[in-house]
CSV table of N, CA and C in Angstrom, one decimal:
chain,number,residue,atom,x,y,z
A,1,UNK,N,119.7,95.5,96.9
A,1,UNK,CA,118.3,95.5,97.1
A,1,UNK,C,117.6,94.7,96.1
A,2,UNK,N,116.6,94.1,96.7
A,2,UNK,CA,115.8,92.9,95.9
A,2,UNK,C,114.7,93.9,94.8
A,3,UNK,N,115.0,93.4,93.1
A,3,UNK,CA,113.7,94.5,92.6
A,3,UNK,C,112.5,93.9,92.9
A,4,UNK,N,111.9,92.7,93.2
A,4,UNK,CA,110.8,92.2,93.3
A,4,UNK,C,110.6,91.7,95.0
A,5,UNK,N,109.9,92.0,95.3
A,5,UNK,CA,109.7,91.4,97.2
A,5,UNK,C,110.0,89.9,97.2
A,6,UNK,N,110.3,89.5,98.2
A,6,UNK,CA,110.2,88.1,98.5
A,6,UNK,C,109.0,86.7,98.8
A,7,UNK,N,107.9,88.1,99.1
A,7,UNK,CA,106.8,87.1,99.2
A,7,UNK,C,106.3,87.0,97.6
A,8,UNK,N,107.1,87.8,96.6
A,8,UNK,CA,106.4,87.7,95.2
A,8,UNK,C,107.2,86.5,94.9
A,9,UNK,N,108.5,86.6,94.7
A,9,UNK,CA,109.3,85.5,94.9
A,9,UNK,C,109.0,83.8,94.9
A,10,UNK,N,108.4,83.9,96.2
A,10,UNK,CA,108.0,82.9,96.7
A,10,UNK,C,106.8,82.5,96.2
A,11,UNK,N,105.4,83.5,95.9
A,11,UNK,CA,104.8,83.1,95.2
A,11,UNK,C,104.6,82.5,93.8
A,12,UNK,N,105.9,83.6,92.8
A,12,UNK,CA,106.0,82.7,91.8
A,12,UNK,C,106.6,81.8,91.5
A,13,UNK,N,107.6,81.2,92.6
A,13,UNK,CA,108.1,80.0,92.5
A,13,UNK,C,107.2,78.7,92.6
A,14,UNK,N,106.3,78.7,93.7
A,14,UNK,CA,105.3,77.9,94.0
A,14,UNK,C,104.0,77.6,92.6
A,15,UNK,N,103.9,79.0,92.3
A,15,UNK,CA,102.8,78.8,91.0
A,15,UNK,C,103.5,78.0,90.3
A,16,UNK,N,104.9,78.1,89.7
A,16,UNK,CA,105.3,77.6,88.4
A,16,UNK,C,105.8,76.2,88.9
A,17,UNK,N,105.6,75.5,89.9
A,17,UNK,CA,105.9,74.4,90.4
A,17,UNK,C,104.4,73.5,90.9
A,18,UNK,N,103.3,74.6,90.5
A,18,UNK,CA,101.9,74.1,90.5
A,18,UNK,C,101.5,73.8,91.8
A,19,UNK,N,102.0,74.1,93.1
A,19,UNK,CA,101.3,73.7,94.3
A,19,UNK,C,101.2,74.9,94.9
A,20,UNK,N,100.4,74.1,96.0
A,20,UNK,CA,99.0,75.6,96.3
A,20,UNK,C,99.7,75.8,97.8
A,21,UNK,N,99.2,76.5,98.6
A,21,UNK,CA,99.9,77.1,99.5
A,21,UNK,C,99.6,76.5,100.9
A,22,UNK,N,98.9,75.8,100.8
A,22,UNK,CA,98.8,74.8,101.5
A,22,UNK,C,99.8,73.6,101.3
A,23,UNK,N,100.2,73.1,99.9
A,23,UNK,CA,101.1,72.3,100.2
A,23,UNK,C,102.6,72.6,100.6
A,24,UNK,N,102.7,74.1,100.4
A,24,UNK,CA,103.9,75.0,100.4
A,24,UNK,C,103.9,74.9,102.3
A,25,UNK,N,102.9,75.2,102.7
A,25,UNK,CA,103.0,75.1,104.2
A,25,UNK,C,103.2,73.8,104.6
A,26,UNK,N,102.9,72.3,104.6
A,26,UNK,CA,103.0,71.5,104.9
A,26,UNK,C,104.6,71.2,104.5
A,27,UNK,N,104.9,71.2,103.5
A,27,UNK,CA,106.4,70.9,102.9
A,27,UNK,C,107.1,71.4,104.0
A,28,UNK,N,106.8,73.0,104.0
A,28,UNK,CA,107.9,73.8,105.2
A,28,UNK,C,107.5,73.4,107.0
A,29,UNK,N,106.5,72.8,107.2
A,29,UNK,CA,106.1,73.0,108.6
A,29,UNK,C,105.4,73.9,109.0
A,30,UNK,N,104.8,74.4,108.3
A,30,UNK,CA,103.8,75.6,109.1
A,30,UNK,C,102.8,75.7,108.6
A,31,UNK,N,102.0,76.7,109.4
A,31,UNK,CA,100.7,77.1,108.8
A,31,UNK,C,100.0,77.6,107.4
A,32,UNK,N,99.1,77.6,106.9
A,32,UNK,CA,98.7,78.0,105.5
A,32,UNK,C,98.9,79.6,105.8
A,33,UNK,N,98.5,79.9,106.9
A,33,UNK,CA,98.6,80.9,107.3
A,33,UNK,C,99.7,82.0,107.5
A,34,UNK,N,100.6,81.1,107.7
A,34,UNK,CA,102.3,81.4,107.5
A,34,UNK,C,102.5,81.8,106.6
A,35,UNK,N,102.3,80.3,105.1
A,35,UNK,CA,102.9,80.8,104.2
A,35,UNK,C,101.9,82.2,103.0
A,36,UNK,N,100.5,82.0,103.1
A,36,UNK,CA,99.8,83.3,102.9
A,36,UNK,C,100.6,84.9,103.6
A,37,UNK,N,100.9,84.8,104.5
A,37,UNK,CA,101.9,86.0,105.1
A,37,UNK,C,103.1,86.2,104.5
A,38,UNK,N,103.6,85.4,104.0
A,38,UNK,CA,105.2,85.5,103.3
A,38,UNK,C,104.8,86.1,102.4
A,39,UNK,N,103.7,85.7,101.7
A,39,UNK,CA,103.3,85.8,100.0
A,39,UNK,C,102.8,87.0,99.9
A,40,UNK,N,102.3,87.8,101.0
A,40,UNK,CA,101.8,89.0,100.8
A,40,UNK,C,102.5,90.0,101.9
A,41,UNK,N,103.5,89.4,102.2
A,41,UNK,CA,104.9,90.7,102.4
A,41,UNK,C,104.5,90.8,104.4
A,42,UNK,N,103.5,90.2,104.7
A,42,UNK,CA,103.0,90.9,106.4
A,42,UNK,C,104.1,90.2,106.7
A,43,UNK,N,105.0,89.0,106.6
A,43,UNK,CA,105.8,88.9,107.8
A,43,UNK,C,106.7,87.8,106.7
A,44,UNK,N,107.8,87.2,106.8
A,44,UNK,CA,108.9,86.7,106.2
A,44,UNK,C,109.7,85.3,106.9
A,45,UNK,N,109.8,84.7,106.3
A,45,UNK,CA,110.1,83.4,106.7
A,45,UNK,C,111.5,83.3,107.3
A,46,UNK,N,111.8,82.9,108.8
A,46,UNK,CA,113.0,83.3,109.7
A,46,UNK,C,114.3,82.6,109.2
A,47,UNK,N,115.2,83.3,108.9
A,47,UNK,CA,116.6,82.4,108.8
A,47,UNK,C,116.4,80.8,108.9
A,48,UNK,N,116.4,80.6,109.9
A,48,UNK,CA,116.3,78.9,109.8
A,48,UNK,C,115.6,78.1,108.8
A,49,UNK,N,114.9,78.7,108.1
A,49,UNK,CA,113.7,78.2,107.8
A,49,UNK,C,114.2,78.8,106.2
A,50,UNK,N,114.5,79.2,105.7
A,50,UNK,CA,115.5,79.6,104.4
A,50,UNK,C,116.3,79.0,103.7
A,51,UNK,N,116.7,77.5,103.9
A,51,UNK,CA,117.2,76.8,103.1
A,51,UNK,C,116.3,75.7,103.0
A,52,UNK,N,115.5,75.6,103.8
A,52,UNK,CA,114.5,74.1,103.4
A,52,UNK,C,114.0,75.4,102.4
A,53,UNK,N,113.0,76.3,102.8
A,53,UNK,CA,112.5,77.3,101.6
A,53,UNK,C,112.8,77.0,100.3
A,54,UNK,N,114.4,77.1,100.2
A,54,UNK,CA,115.0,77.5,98.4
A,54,UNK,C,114.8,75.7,98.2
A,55,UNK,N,115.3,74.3,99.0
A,55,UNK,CA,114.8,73.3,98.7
A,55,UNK,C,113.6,73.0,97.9
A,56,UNK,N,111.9,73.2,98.6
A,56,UNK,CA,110.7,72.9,98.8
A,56,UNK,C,111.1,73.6,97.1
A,57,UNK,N,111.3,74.9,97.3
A,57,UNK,CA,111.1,75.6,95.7
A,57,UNK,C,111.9,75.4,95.0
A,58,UNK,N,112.7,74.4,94.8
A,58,UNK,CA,113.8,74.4,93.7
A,58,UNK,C,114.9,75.5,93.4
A,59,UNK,N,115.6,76.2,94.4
A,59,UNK,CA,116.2,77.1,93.5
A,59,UNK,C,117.6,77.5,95.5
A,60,UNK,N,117.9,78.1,94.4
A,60,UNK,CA,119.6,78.1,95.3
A,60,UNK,C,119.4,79.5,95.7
A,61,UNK,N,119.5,79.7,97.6
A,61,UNK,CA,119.5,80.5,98.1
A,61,UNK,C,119.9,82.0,97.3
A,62,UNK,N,120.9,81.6,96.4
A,62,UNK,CA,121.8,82.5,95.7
A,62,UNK,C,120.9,83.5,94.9
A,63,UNK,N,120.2,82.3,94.0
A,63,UNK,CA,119.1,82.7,93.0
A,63,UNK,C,117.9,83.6,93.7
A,64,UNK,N,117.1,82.9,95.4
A,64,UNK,CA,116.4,83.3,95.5
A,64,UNK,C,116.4,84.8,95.9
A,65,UNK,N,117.6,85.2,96.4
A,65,UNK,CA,117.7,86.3,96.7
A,65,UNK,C,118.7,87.5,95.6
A,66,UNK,N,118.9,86.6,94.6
A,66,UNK,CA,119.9,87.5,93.9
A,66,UNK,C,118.6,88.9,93.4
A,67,UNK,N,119.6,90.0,93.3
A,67,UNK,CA,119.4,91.5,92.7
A,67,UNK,C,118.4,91.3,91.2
A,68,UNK,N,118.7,90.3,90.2
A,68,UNK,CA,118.1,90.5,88.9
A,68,UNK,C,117.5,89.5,88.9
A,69,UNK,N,116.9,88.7,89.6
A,69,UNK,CA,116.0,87.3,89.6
A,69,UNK,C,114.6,88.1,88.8
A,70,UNK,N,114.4,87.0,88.0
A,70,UNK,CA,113.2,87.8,86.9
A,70,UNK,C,112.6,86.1,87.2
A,71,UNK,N,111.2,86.4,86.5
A,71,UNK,CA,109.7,85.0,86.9
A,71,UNK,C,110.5,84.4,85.3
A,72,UNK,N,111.0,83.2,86.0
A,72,UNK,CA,111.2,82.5,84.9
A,72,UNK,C,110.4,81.9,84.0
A,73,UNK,N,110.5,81.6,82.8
A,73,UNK,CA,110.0,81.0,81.6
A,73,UNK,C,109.2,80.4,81.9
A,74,UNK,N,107.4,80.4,81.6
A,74,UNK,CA,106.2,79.5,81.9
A,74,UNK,C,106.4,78.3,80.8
């Protein structure tokens, strides 16, 4: 089980990479709206769409979902 949610995840990967969620949606293909919903847990970004994800954010499916993933060093 993940200790931090995935839309937190996703949020703090995006912050520490400095783009807004708007560009996070454009990168992935979808709506601002989309990605505002990941980030606040209403709905989750489908399989397919999970490896461009760890792409856009720098980080290896592995990491994104590992058990002790902590908000890395600002």
């Amino acid at each position: 089980m993940m200790d931090r949610p995935l839309g937190e995840r996703i949020k703090t990967l995006r912050v520490m990479l400095s783009m807004s969620q708007r560009e996070l949606a454009m990168l992935m293909g979808v709506t601002p709206q989309a990605a505002s919903k990941w980030e606040h847990g209403v709905s989750c970004p489908d399989i397919m769409s999970l490896y461009k994800l760890s792409r856009v954010l720098q980080i290896s499916l592995d990491d994104l979902f590992a058990p002790e993933f902590v908000k890395p060093m600002e």
